[in-house]
CSV table of C-alpha atoms in Angstrom, one decimal:
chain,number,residue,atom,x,y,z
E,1,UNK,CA,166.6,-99.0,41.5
E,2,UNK,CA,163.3,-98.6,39.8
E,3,UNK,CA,161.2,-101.5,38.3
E,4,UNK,CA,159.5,-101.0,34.5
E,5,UNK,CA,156.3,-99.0,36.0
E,6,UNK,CA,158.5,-97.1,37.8
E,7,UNK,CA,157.9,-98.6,41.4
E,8,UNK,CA,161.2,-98.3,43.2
E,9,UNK,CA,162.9,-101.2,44.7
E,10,UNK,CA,165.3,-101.3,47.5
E,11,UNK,CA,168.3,-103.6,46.7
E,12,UNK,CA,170.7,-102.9,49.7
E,13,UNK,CA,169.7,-106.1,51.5
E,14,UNK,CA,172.3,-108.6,52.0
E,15,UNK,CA,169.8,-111.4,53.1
E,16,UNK,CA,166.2,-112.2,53.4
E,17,UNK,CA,164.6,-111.5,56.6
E,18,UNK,CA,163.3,-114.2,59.0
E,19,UNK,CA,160.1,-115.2,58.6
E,20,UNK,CA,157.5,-113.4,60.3
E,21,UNK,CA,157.9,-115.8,63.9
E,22,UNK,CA,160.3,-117.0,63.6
E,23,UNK,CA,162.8,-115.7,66.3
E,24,UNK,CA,164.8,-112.7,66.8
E,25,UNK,CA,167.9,-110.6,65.6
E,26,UNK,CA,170.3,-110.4,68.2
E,27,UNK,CA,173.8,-108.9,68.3
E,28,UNK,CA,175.4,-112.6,69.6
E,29,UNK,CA,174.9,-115.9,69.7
E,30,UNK,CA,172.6,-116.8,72.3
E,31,UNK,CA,174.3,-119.2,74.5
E,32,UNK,CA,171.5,-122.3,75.8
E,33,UNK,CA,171.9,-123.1,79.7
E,34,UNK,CA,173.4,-126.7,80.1
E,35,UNK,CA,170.7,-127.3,82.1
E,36,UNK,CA,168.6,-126.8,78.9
E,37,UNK,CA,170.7,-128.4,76.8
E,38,UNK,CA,170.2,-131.5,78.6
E,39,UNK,CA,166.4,-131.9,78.9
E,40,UNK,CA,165.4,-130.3,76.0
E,41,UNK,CA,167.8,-131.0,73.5
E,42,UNK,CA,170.2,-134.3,74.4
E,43,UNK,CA,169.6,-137.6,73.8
E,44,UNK,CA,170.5,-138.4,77.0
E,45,UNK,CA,167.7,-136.1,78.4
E,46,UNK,CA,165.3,-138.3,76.1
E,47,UNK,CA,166.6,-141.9,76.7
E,48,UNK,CA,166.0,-141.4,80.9
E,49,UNK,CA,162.7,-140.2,80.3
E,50,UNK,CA,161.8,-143.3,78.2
E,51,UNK,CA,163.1,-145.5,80.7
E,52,UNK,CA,160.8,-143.4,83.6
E,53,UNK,CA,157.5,-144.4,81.5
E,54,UNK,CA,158.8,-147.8,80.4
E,55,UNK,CA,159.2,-148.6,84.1
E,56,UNK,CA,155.8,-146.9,84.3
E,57,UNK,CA,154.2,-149.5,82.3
E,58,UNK,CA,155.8,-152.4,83.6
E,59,UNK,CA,154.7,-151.3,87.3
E,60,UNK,CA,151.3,-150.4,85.9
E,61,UNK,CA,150.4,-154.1,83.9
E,62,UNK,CA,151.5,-155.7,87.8
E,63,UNK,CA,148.5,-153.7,89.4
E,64,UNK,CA,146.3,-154.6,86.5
E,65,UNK,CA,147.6,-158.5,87.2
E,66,UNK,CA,147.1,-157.4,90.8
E,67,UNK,CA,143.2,-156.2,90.8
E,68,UNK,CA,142.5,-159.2,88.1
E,69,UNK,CA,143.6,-161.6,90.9
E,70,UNK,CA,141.6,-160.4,93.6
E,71,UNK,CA,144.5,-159.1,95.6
E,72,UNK,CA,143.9,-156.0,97.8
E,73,UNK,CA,146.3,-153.2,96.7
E,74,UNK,CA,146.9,-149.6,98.3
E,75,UNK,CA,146.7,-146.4,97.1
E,76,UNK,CA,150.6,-144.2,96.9
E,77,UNK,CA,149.0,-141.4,97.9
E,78,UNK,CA,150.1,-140.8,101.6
E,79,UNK,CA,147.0,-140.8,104.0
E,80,UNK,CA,145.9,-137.9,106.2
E,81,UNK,CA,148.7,-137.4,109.6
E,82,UNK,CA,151.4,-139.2,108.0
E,83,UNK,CA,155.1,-138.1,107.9
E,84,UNK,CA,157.9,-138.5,105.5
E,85,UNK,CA,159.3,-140.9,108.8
E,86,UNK,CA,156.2,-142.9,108.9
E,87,UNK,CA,153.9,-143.0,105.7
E,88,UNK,CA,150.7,-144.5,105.5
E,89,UNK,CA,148.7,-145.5,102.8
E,90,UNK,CA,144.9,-146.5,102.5
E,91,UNK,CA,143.4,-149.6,100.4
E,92,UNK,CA,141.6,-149.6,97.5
E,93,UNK,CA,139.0,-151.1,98.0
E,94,UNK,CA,136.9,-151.6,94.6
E,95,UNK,CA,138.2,-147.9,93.2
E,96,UNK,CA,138.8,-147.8,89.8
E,97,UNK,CA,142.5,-147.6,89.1
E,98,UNK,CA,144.0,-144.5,87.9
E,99,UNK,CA,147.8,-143.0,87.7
E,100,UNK,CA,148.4,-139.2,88.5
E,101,UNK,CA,150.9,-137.0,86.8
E,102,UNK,CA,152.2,-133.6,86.9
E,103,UNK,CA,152.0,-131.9,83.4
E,104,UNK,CA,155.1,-129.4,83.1
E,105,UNK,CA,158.5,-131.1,82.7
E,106,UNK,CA,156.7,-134.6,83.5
E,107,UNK,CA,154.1,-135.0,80.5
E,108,UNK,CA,155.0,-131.5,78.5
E,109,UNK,CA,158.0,-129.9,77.7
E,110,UNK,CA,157.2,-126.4,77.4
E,111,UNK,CA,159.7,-125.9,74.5
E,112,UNK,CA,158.2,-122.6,74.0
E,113,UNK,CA,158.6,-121.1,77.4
E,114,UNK,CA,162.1,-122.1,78.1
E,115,UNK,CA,162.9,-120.8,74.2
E,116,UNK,CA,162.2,-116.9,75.4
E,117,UNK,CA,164.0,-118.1,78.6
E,118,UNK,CA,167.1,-119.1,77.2
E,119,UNK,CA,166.7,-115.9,74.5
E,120,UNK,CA,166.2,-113.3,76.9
E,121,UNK,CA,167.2,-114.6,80.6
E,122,UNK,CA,165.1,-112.9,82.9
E,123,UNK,CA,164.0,-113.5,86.7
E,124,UNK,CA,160.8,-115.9,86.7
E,125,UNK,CA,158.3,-113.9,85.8
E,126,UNK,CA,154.5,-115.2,87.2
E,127,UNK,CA,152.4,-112.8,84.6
E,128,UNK,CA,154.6,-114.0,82.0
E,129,UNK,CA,154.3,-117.8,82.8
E,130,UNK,CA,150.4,-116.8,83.0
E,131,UNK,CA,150.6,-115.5,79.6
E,132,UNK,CA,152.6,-118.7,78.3
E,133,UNK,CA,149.9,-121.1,79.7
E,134,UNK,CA,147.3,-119.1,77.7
E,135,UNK,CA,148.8,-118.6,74.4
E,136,UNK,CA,151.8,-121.4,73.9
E,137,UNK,CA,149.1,-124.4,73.7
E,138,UNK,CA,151.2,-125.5,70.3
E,139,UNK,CA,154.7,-124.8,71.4
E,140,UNK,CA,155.0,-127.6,73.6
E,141,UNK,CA,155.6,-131.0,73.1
E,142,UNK,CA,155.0,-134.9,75.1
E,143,UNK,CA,157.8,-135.9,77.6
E,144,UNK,CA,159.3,-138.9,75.7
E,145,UNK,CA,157.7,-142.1,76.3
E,146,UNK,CA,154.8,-140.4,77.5
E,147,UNK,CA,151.9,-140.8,75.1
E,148,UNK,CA,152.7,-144.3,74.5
E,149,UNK,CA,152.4,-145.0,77.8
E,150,UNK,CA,149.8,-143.1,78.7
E,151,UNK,CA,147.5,-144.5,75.7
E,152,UNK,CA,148.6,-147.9,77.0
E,153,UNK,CA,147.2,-147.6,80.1
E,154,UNK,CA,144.4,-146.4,79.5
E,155,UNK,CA,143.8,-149.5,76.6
E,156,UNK,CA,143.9,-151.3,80.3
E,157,UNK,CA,141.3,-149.4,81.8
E,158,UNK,CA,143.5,-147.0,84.3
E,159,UNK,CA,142.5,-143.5,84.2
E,160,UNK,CA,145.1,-140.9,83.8
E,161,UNK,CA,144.7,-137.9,85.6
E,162,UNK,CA,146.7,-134.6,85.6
E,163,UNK,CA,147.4,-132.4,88.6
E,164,UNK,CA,149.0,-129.5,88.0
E,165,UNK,CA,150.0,-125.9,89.6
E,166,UNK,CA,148.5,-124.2,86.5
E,167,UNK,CA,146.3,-121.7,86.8
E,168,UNK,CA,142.0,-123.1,87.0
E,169,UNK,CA,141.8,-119.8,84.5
E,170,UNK,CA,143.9,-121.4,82.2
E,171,UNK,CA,142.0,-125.1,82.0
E,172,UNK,CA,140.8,-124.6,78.2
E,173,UNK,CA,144.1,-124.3,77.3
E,174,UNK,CA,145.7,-126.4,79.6
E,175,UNK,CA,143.4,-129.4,78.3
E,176,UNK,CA,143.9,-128.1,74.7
E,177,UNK,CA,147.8,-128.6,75.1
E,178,UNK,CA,147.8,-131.6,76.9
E,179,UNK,CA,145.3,-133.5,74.2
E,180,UNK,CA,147.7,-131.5,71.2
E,181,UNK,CA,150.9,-132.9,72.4
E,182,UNK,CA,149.0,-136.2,72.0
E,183,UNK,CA,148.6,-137.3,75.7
E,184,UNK,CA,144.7,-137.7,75.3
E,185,UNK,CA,141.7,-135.9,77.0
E,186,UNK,CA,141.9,-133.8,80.5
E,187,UNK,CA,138.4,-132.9,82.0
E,188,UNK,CA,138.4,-130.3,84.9
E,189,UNK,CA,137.3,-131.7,88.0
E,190,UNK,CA,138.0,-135.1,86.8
E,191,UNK,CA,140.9,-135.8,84.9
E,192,UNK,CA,142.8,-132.4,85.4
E,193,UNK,CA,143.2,-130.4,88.5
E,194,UNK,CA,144.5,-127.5,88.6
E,195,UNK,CA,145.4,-124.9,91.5
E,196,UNK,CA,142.7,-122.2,91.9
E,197,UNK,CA,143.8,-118.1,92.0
E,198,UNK,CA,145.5,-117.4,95.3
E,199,UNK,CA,145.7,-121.1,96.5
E,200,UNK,CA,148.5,-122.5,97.9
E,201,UNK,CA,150.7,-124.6,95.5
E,202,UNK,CA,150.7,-127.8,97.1
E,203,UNK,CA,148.9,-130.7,95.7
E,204,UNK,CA,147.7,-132.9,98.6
E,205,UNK,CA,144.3,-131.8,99.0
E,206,UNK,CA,144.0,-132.4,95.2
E,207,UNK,CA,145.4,-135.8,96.1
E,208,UNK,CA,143.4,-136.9,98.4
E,209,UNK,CA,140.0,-135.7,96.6
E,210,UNK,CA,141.3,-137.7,94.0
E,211,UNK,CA,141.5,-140.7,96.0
E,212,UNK,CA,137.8,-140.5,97.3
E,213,UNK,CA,136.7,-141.7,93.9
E,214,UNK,CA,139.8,-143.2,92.1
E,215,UNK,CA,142.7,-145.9,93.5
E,216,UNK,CA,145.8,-144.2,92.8
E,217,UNK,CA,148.2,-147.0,92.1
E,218,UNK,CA,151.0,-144.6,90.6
E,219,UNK,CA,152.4,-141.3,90.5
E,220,UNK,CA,154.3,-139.3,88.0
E,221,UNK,CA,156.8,-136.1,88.6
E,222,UNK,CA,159.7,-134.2,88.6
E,223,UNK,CA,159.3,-132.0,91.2
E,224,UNK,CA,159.2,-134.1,95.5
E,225,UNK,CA,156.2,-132.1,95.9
E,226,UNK,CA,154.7,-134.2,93.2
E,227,UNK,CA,154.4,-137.1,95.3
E,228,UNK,CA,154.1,-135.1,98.9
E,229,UNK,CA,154.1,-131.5,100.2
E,230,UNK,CA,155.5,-132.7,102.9
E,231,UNK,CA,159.2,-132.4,101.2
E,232,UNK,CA,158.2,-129.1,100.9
E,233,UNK,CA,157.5,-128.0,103.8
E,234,UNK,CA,160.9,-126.2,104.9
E,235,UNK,CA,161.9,-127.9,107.9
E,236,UNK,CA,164.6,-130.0,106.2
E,237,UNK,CA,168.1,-129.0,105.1
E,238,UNK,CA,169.0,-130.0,102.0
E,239,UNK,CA,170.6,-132.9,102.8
E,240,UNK,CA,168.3,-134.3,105.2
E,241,UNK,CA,165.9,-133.8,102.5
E,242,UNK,CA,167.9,-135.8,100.1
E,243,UNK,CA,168.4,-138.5,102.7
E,244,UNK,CA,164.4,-138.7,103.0
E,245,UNK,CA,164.1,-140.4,99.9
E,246,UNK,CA,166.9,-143.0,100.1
E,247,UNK,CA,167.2,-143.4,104.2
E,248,UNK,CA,163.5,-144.1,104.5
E,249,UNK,CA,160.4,-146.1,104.4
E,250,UNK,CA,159.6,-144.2,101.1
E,251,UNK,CA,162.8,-145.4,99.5
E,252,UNK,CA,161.0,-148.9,98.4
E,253,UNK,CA,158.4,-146.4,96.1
E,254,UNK,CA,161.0,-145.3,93.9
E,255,UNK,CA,160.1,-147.1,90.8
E,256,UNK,CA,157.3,-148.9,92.3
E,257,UNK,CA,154.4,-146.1,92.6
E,258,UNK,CA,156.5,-143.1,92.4
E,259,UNK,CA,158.2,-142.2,89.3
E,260,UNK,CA,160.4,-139.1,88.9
E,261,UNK,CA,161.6,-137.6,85.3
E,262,UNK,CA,164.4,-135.0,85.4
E,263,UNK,CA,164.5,-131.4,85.5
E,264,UNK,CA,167.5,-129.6,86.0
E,265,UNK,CA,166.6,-126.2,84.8
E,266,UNK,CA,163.6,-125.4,87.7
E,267,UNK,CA,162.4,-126.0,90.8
E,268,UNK,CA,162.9,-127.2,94.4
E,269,UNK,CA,165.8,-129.8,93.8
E,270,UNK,CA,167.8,-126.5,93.0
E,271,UNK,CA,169.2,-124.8,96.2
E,272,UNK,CA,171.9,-125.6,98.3
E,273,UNK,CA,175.3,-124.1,98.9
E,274,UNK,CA,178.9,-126.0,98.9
E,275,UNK,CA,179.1,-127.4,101.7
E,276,UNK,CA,175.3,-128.9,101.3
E,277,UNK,CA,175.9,-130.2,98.2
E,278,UNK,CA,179.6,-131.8,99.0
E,279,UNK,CA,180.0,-133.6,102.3
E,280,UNK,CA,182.8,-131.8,104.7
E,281,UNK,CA,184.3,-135.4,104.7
E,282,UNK,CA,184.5,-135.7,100.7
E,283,UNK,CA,185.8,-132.9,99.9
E,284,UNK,CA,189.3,-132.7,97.8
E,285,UNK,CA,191.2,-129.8,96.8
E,286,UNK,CA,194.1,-130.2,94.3
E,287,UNK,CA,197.6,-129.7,95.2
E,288,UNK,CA,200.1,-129.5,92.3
E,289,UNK,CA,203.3,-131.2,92.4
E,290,UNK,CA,206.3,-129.0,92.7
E,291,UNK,CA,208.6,-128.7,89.6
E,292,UNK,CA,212.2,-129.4,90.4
């Protein structure tokens, strides 16, 4: 049709368009991975994150009782030539308290990331996660319980520090979506680490330069090699790896220094085949009854 000036007007349209943004026209439904279902959209994902950073604090105000005692406490950062068999761990000395946390899937959801994910499944993609940490700095959002905690302790005088496998190119932005999501400031060098171009991903060099200047009295994660790269180091089957964190000296840190928040949709807790994952001795198979 034409309007009164004679500008012509096309009225075929059924429905407005999407706002400009605002996702994609697809021929189906996209269908969400349980996985991603359950930490980024169900309650349940939320309520055990709360109860990670709740337990957080309450370990956190014992150290701070701790240091205001006089007692002598040790860092949970495992010492140069230790094993997962036989940690050790160095004291404090007069170091000033601080707690260390991974950012992705422990203090950020990257809501944004795992949205194109789940629209367009795809093989991991490095050059795409490199653009994602440069431009998604406002789609992500704070791990529940998170900021709360995190501006808690530092009303207590703990530092927080992140250490992350993002990419040093990408610290602006980094720090920007860390203090956006609300989880305060991250200062490179000091209170954010991040892994340099071409470096290997483990943290425990980070770790330990950390240490020379700050007593680490907690850690934060949701990936083992958050806490050691020695669970990563590929000389353990899955289920010896498994039985490394409950079999072990390191099972008393679970909760008291070492605090893990789940992620089912990446990362190293995801391999192993059937008979890994389901003991020889407990497995069951079904037989139906016979009909008479």
């Amino acid at each position: 049709m034409k309007t009164e000036n004679g500008t012509a007007v096309i009225t075929s349209l059924t429905a407005l368009p999407p706002p400009s943004g605002t996702g994609r026209a697809t021929g189906k439904p996209v269908t969400v991975p349980p996985e991603m279902q359950y930490l980024y959209g169900s309650g349940e994902g939320s309520a055990i994150s709360l109860q990670a950073y709740r337990g957080l604090w309450n370990f956190l105000r014992n150290e701070i009782g701790y240091r205001r005692d006089k007692s002598e406490i040790s860092s949970v950062v495992m010492s140069r030539g230790s094993t997962l068999a036989s940690p050790k761990f160095d004291l404090c000395g007069k170091r000033k308290l601080a707690v260390v946390l991974d950012v992705d899937e422990t203090a950020l959801l990257n809501l944004g990331f795992e949205y194109e994910a789940a629209a367009n499944p795809a093989a991991y993609d490095q050059t795409k996660w490199s653009r994602w940490e440069a431009t998604g700095v406002n789609k992500v959002v704070a791990v529940p319980g998170a900021a709360d905690t995190l501006a808690a302790a530092r009303g207590e005088g703990i530092t927080v520090i992140f250490n992350s496998n993002r990419s040093s190119a990408s610290a602006v932005e980094t720090a920007a979506a860390i203090q956006g999501a609300g989880l305060g400031p991250a200062v490179l060098g000091d209170t954010l680490w991040l892994r340099d171009d071409g470096a290997p991903s483990g943290k425990d060099e980070r770790r330990w330069k950390i240490s020379e200047t700050y007593c680490v009295v907690a850690m934060v994660g949701d990936q083992l090699g958050d806490f050691s790269d020695l669970f990563n180091t590929g000389e353990y089957s899955v289920g010896m790896r498994r039985n490394m964190t409950s079999e072990s000296l390191l099972a008393t840190l679970w909760g008291a220094g070492w605090f893990v928040l789940p992620n089912p949709v990446y990362g190293s807790a995801l391999h192993g085949g059937l008979d890994d994952v389901f003991p020889k001795d407990k497995q069951w198979a079904d037989v139906p009854e016979e009909k008479n």
